[in-house]
mmCIF file of C-alpha atoms and ligand atoms in Angstrom:
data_model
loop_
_atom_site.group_PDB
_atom_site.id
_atom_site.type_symbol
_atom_site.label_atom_id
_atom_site.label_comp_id
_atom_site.label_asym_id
_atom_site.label_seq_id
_atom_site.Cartn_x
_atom_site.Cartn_y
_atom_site.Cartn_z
ATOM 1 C CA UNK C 1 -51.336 4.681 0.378
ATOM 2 C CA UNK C 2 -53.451 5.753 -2.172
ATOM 3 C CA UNK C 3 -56.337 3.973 -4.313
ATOM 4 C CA UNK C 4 -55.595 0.715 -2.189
ATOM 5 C CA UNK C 5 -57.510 -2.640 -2.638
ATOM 6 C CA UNK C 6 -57.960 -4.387 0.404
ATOM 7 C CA UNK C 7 -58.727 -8.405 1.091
ATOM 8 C CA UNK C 8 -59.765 -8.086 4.353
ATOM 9 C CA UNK C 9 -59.855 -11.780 6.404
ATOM 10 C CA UNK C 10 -62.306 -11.879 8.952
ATOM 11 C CA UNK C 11 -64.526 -8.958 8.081
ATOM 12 C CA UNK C 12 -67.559 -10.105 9.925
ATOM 13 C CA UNK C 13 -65.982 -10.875 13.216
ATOM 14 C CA UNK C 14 -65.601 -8.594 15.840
ATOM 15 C CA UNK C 15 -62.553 -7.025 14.858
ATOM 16 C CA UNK C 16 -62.468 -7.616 11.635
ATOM 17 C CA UNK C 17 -66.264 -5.645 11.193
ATOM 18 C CA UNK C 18 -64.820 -2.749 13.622
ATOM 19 C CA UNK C 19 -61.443 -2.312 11.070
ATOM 20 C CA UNK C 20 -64.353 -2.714 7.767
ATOM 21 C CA UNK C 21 -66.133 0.464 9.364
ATOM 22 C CA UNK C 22 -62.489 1.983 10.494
ATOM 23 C CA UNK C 23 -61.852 1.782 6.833
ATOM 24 C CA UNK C 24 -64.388 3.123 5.585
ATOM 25 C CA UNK C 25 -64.459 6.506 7.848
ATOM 26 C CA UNK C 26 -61.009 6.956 8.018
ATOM 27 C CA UNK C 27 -59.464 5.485 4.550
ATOM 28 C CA UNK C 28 -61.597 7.215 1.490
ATOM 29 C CA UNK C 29 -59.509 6.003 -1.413
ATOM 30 C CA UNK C 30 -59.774 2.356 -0.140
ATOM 31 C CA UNK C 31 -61.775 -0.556 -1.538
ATOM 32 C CA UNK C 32 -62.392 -3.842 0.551
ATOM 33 C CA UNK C 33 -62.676 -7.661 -0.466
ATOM 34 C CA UNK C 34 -64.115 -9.038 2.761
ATOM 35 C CA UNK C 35 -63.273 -12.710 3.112
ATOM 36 C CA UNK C 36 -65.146 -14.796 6.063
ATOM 37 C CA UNK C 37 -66.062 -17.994 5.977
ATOM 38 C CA UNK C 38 -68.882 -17.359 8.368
ATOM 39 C CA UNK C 39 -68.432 -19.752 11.488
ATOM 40 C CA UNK C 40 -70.723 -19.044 14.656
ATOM 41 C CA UNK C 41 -68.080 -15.971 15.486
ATOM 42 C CA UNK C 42 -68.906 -13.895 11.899
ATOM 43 C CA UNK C 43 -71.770 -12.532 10.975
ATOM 44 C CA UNK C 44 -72.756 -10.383 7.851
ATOM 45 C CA UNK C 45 -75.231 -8.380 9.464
ATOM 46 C CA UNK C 46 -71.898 -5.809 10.972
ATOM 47 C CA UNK C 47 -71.097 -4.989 8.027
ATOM 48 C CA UNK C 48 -73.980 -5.030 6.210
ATOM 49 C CA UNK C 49 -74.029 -0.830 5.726
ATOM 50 C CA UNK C 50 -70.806 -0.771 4.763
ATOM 51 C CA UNK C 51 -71.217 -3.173 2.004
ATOM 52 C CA UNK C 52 -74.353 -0.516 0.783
ATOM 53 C CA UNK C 53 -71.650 1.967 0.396
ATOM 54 C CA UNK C 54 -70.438 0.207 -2.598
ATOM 55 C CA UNK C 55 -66.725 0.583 -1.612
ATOM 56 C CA UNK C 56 -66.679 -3.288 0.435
ATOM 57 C CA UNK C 57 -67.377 -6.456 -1.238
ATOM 58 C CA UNK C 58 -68.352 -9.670 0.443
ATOM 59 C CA UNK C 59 -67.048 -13.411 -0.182
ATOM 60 C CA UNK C 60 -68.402 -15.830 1.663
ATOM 61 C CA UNK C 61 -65.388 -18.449 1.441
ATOM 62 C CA UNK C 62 -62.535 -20.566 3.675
ATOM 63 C CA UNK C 63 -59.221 -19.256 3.794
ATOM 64 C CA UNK C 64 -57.990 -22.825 4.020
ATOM 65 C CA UNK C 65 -59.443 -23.064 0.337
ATOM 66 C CA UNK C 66 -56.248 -22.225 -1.363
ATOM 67 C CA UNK C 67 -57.757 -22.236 -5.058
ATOM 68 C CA UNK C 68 -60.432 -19.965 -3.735
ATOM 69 C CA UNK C 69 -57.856 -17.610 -2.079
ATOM 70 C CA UNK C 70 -56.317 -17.567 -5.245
ATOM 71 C CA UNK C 71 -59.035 -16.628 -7.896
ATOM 72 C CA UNK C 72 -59.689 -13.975 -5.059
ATOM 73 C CA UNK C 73 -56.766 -12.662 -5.476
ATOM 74 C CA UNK C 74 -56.683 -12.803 -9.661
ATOM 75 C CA UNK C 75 -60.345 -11.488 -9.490
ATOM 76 C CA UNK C 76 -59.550 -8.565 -6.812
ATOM 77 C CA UNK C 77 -55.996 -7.642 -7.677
ATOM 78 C CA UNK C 78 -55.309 -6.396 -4.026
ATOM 79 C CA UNK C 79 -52.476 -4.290 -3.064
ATOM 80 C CA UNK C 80 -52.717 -5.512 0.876
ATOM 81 C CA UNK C 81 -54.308 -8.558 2.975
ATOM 82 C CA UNK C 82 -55.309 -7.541 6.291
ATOM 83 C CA UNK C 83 -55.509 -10.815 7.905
ATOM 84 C CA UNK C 84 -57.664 -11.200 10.806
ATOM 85 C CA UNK C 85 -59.836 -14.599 9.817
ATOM 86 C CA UNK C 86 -58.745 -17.291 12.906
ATOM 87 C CA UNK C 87 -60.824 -19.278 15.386
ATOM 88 C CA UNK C 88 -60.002 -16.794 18.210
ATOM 89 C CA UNK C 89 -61.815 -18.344 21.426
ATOM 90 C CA UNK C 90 -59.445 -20.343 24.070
ATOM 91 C CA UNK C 91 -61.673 -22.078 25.688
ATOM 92 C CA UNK C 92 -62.927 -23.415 22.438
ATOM 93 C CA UNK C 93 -59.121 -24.364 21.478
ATOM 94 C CA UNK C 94 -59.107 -26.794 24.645
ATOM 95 C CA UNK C 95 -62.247 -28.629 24.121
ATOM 96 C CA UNK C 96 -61.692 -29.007 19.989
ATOM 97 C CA UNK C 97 -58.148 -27.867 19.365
ATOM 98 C CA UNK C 98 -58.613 -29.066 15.103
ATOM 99 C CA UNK C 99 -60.864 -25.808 13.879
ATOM 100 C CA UNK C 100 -57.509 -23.987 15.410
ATOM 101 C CA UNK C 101 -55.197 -25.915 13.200
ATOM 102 C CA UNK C 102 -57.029 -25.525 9.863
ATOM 103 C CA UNK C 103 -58.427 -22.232 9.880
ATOM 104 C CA UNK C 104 -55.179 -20.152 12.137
ATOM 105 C CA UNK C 105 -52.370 -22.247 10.415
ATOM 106 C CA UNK C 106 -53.261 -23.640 7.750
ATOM 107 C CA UNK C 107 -55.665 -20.972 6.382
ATOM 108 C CA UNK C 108 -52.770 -18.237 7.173
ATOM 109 C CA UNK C 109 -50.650 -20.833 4.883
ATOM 110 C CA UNK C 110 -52.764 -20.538 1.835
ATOM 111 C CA UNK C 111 -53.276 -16.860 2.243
ATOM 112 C CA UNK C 112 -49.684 -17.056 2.060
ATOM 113 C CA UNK C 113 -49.294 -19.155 -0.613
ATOM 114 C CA UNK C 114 -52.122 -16.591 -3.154
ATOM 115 C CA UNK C 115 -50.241 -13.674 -2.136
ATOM 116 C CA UNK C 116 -46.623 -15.054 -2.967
ATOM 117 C CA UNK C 117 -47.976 -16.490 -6.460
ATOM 118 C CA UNK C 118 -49.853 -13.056 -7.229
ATOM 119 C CA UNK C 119 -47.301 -10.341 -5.665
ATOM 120 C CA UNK C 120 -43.896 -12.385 -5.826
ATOM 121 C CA UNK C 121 -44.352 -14.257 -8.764
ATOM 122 C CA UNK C 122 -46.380 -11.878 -10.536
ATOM 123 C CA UNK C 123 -43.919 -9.000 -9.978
ATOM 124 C CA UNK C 124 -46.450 -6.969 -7.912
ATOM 125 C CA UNK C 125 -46.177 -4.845 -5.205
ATOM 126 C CA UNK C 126 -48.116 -5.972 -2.597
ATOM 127 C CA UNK C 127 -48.125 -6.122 1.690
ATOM 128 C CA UNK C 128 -49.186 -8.550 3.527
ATOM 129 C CA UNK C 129 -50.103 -7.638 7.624
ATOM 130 C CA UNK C 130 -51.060 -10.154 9.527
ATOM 131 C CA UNK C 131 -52.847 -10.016 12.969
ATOM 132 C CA UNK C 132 -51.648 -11.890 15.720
ATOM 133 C CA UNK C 133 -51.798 -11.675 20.052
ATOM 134 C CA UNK C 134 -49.551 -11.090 22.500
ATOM 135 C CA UNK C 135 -50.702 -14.871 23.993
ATOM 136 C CA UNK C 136 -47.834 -16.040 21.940
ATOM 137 C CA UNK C 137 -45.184 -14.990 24.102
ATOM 138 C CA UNK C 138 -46.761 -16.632 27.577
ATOM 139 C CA UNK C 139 -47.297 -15.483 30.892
ATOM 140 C CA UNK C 140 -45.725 -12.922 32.616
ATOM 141 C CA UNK C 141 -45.079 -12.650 36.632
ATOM 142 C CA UNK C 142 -46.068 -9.543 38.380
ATOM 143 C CA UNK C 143 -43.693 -7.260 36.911
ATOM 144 C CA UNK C 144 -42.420 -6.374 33.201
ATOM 145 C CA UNK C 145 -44.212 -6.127 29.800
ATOM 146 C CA UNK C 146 -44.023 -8.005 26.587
ATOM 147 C CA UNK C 147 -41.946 -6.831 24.124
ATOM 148 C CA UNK C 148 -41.394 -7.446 19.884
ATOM 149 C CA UNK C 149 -38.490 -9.292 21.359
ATOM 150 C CA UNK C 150 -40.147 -11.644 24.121
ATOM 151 C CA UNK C 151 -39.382 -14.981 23.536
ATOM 152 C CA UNK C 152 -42.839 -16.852 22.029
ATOM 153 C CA UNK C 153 -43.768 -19.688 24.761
ATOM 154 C CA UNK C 154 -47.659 -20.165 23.924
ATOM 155 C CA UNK C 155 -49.883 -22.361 26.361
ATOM 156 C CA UNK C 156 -52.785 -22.691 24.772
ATOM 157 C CA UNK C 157 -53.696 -24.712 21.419
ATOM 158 C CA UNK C 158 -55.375 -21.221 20.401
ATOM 159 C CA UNK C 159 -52.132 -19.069 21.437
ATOM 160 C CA UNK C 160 -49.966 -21.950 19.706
ATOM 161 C CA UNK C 161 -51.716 -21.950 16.795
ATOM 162 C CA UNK C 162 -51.431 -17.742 16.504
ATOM 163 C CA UNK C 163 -47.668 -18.914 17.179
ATOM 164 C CA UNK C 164 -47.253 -20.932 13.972
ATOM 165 C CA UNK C 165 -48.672 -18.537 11.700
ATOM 166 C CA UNK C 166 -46.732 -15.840 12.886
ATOM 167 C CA UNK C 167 -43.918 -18.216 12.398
ATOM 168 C CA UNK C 168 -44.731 -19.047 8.402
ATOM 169 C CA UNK C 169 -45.380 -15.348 7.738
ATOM 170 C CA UNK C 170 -41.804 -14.346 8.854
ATOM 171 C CA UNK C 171 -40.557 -17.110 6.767
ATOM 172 C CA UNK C 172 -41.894 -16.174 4.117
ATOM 173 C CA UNK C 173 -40.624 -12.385 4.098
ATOM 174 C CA UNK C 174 -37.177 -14.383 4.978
ATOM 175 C CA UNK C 175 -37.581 -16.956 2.102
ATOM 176 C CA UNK C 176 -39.528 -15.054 -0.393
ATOM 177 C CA UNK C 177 -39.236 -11.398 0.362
ATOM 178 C CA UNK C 178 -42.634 -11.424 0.947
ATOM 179 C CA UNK C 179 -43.467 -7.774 1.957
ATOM 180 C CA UNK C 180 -45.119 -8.734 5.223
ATOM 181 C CA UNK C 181 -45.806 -7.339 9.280
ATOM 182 C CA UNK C 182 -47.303 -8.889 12.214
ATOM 183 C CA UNK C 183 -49.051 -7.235 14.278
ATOM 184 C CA UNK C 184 -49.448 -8.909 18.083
ATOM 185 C CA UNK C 185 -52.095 -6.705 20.358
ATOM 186 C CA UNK C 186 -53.679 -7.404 24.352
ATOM 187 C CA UNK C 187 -56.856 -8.384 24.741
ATOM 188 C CA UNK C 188 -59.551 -5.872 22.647
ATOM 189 C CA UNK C 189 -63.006 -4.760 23.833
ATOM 190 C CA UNK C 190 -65.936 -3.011 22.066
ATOM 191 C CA UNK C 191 -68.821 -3.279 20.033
ATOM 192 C CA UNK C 192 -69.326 -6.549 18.054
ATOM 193 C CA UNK C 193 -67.621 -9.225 20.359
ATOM 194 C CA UNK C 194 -69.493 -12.645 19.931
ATOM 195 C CA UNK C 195 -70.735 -12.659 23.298
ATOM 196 C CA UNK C 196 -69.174 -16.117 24.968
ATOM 197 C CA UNK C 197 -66.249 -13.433 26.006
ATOM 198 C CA UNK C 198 -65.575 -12.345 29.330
ATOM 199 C CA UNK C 199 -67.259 -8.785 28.372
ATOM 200 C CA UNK C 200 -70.144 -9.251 26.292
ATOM 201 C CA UNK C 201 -70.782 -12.429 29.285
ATOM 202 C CA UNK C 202 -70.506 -10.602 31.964
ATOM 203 C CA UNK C 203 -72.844 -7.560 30.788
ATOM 204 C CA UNK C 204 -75.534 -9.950 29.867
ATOM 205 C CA UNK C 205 -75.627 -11.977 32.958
ATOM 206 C CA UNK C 206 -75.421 -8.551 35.111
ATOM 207 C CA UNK C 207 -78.351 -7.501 32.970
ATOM 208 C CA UNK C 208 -80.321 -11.024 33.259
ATOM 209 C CA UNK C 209 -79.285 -11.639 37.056
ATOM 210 C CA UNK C 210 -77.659 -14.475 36.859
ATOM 211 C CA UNK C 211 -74.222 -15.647 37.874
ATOM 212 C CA UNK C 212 -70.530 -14.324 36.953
ATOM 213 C CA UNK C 213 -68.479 -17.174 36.070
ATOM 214 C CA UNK C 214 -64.945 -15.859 37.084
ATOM 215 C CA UNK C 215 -61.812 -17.655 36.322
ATOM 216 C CA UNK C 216 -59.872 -19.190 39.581
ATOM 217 C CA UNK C 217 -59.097 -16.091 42.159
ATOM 218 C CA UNK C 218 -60.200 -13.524 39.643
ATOM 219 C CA UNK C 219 -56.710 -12.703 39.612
ATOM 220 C CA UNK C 220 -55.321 -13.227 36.442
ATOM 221 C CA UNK C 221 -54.190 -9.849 34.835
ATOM 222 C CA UNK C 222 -55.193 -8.506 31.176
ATOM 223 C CA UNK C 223 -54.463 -5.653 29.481
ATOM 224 C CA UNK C 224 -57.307 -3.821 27.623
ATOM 225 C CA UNK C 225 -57.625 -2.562 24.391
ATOM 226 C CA UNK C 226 -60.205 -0.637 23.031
ATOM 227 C CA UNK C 227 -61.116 -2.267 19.154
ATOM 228 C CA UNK C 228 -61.120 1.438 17.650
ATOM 229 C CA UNK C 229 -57.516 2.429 18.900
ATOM 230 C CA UNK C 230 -56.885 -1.394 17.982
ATOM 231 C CA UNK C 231 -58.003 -0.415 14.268
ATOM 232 C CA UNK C 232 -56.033 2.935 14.094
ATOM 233 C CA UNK C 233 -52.905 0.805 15.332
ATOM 234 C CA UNK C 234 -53.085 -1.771 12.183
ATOM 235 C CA UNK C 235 -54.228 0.392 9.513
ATOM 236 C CA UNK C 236 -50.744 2.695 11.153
ATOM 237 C CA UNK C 237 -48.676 -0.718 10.544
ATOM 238 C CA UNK C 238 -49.957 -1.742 7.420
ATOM 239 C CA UNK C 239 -49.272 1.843 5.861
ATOM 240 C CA UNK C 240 -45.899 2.728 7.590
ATOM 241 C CA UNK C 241 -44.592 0.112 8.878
ATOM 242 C CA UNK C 242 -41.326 -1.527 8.355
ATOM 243 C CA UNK C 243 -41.256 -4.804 5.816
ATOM 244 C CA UNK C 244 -40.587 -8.140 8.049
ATOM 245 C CA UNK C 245 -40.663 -5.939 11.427
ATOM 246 C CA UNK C 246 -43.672 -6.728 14.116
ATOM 247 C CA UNK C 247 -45.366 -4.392 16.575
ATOM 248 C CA UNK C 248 -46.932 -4.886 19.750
ATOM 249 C CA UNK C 249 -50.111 -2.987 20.085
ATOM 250 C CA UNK C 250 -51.460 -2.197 24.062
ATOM 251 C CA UNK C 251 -52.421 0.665 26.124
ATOM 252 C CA UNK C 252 -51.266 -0.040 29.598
ATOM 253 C CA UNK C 253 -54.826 -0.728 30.580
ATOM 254 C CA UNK C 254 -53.840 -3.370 33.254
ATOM 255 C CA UNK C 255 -57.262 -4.882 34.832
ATOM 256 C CA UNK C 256 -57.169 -8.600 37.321
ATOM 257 C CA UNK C 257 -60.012 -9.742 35.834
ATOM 258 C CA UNK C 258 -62.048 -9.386 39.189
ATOM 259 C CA UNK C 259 -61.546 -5.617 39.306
ATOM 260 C CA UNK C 260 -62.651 -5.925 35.558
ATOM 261 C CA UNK C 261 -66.162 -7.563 36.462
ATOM 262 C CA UNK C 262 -66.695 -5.374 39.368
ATOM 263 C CA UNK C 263 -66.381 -2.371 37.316
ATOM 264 C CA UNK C 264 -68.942 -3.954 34.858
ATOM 265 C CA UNK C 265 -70.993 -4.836 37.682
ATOM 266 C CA UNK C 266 -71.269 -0.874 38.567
ATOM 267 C CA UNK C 267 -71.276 0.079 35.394
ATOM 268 C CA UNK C 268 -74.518 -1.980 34.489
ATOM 269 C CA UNK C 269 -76.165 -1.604 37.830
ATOM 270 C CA UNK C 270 -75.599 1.953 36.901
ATOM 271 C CA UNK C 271 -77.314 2.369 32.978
ATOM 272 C CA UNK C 272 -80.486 -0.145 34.877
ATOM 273 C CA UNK C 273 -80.788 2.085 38.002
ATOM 274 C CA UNK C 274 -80.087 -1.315 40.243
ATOM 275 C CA UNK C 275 -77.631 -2.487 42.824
ATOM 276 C CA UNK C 276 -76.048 -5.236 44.562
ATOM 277 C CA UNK C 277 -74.673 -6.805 41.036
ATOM 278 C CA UNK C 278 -71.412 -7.764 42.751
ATOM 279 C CA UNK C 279 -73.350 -9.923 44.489
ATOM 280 C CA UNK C 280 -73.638 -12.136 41.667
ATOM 281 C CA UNK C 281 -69.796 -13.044 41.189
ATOM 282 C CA UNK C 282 -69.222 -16.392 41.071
ATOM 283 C CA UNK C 283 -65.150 -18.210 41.344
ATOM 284 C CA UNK C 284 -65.308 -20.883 38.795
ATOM 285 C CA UNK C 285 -62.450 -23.492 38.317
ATOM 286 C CA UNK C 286 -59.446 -22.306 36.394
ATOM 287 C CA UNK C 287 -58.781 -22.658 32.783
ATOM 288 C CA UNK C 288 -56.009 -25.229 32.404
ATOM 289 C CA UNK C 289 -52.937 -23.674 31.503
ATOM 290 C CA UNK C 290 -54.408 -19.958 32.334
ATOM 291 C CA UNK C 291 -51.652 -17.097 31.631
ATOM 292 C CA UNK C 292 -51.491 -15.662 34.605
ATOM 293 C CA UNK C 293 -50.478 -12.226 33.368
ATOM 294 C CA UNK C 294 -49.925 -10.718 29.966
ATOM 295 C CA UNK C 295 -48.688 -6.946 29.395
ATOM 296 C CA UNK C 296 -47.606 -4.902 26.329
ATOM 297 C CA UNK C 297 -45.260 -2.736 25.944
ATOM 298 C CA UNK C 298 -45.747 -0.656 23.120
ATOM 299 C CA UNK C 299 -42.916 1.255 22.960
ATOM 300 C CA UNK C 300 -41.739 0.252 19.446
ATOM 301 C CA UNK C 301 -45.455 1.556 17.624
ATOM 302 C CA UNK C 302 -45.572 4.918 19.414
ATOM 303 C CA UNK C 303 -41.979 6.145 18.664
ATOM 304 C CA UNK C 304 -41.608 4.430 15.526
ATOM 305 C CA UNK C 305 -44.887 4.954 13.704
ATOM 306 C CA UNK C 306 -46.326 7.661 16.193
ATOM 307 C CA UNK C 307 -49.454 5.395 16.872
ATOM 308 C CA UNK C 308 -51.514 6.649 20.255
ATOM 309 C CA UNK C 309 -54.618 5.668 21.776
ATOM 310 C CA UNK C 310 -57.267 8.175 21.171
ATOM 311 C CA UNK C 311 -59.843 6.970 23.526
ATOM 312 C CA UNK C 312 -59.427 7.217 27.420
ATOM 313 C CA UNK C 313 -60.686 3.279 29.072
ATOM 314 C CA UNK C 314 -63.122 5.017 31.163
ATOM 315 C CA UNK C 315 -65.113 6.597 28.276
ATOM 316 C CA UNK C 316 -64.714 3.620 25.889
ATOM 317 C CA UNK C 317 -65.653 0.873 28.504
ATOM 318 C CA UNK C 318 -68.873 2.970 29.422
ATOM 319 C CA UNK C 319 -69.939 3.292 25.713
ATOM 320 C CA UNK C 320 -69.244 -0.608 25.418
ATOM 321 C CA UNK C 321 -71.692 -1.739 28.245
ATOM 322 C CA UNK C 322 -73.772 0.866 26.572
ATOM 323 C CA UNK C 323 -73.705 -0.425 23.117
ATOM 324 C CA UNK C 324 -74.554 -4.411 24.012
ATOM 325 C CA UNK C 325 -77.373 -3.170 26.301
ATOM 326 C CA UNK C 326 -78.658 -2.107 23.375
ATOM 327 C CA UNK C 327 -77.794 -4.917 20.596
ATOM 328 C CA UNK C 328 -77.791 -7.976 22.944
ATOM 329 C CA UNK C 329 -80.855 -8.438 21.586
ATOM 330 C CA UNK C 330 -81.471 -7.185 17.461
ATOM 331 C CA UNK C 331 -78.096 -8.709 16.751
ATOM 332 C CA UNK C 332 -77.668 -12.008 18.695
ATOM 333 C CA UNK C 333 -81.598 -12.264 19.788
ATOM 334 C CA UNK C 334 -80.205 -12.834 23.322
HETATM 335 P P1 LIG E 401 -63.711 -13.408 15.953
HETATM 336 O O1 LIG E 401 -63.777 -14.832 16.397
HETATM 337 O O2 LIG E 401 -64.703 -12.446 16.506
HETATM 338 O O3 LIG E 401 -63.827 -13.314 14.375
HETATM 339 C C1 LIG E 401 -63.115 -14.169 13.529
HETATM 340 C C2 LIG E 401 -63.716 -14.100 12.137
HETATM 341 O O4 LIG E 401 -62.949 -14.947 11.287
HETATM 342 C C3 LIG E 401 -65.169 -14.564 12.063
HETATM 343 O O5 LIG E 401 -65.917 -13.661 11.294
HETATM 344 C C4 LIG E 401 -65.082 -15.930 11.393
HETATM 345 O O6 LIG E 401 -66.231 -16.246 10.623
HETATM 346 C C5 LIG E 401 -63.844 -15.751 10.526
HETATM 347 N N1 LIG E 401 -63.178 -17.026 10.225
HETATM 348 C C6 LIG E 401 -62.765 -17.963 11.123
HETATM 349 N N2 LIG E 401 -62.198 -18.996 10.466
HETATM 350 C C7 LIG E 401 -62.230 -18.681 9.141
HETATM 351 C C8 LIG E 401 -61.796 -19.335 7.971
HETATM 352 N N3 LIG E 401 -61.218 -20.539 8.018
HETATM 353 N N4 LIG E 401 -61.986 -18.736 6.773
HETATM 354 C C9 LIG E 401 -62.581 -17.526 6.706
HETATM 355 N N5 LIG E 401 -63.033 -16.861 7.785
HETATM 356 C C10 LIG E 401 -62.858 -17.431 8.986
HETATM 357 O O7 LIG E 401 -62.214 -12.961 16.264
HETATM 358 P P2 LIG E 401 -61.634 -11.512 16.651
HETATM 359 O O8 LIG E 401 -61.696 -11.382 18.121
HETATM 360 O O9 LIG E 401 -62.238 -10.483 15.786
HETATM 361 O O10 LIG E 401 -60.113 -11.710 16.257
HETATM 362 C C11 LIG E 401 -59.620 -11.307 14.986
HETATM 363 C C12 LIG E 401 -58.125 -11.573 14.937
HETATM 364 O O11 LIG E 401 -57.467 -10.858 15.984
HETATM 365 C C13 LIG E 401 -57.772 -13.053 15.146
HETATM 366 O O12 LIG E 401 -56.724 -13.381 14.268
HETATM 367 C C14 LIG E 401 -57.313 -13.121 16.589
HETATM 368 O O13 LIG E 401 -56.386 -14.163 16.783
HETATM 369 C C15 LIG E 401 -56.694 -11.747 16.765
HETATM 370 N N6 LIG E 401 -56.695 -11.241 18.147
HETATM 371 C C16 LIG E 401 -57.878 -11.011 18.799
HETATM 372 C C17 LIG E 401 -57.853 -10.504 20.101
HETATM 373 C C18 LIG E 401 -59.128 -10.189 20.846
HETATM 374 O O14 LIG E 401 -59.049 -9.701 21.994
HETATM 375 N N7 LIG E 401 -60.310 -10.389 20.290
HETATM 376 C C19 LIG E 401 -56.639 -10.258 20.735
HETATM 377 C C20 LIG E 401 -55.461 -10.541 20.040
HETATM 378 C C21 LIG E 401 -55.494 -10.995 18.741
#
């Protein structure tokens, strides 16, 4: 898609800022409204070089503010939403499930809402992908993988939340004709990840010495996604995929989450010259409701769109621990 004009939700959170810079190397003819509200999780700063290119623009604003969705919209004329902005942290949907509410559902709502009054109304053309997580279909046992057909059966307020706005944007395809696609992807890792996440966590606490809080037995299973691949995988969807249809975007990167932080745990002892950081793991009490297992299979992407990972885990995961070593502390001051 040619000379495209992007509103871009979530552009200064960790996926959001990777897919800004995706854009910008891989998508020349493309212009970018970001639109982040700024909670704890965004943060200008990763995307402040793009917006010196001249091709992103910035506003700060809620996506739950449906009159400021809309005079983005009449101000921007886009020709896609990439919709990322959410609360996104489950143990923050347990302890203060409301943020969830507004910002996943109800901000997904009024997103809806400007794009149907500008594209539908306005006899546009426009699409309308929206980014969602394989958390809304459950847990799995020890076998079998996730599919665009999995029944949704979310546990948490987060993955319930992510469930209900994947909900009103297939309604509004089916009600409006609403050119729209979900996209629902595994858990992602990589540069920019507010660091209360397993990763970013468990590198700094190798680094600093101190404990590794892992969930229960450590033996909860998550498939890993590198945020680049992740990127290719939605800007794929959003140009060639099929109106109303959603893909499931994973790379069979199946870690328990013990093997996970053991890997870190060489991987760090390895960049500081140390040992003995496995000694630091620490079994914390379980997250209620903790999936055990989640899996995608991403079948439907790779034959239908021809979407592949470009980036082998081993390669990506070292250049991760690399990459917070060294912005743990200009970015976060931590
Ligand atoms: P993040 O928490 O790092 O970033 C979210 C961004 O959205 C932040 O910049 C925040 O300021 C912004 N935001 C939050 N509420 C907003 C609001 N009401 N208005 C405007 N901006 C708002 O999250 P992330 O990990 O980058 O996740 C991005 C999307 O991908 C989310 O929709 C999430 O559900 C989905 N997802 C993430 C993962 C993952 O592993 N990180 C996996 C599956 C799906």
């Amino acid at each position: 898609m040619s000379k495209s004009r992007i509103i871009l939700t979530g552009g200064a959170g960790f996926i959001g800022a990777n897919l800004v810079h995706y854009l910008i190397d891989h998508a020349p003819d493309v212009t970018v409204a970001v639109v982040d509200k700024l909670t704890y999780a965004g943060n200008r700063s990763y995307i402040e070089d793009a917006i010196a290119t001249g091709r992103v623009s910035f506003f700060e604003d809620d996506i739950a503010d449906v009159g400021a969705m809309q005079r983005i919209f009449s101000e921007f004329d886009p020709t896609g939403v990439l919709h990322l902005a959410a609360e996104s942290h489950v143990d923050r949907s347990i302890t203060g499930p409301a943020a969830f509410i507004e910002s996943n559902i109800v901000g997904t709502f009024s997103l809806l809402e400007a794009a149907r009054k500008h594209w539908v109304d306005g006899g546009r053309a426009g699409r309308f992908l929206h980014v969602s997580t394989d958390e809304v279909y459950g847990s799995l046992g020890a076998t079998g993988a996730f599919t665009e057909d999995t029944p949704y059966d979310p546990s948490s307020p987060y993955s319930a939340s992510k469930a209900s706005s994947d909900h009103l944007v297939r309604a509004y395809h089916r009600t409006y004709d609403l050119d729209v696609v979900i996209t629902n992807c595994s858990n992602n890792f990589g540069p920019y990840q507010f660091p209360e996440k397993l990763i970013p966590v468990i590198i700094r606490n190798i680094r600093d010495q101190r404990p590794l809080p892992v969930y229960g037995d450590g033996m909860n299973v998550r498939d890993w996604l590198y945020v680049e691949d992740h990127c290719a995988a939605i800007w794929t969807a959003f140009q060639d995929g099929t109106a109303g249809r959603s893909y499931n975007i994973g790379t069979e990167n199946e870690f328990e989450n013990i093997r996970l932080v053991e890997l870190l745990c060489d991987l760090v002892d390895a960049e500081l010259g140390r040992t003995g950081a496995r000694d630091l793991i620490t079994f914390v009490t379980d997250r209620p409701g903790h999936d055990r297992r989640y899996a995608i299979d991403p079948t439907r992407i790779r034959e239908e769109l021809g979407w592949a990972p470009q980036h082998s885990f081993e390669d990506a995961i070292a250049h991760t621990v690399q990459w917070y070593l060294k912005n743990f502390e200009p970015i976060w001051g931590v």
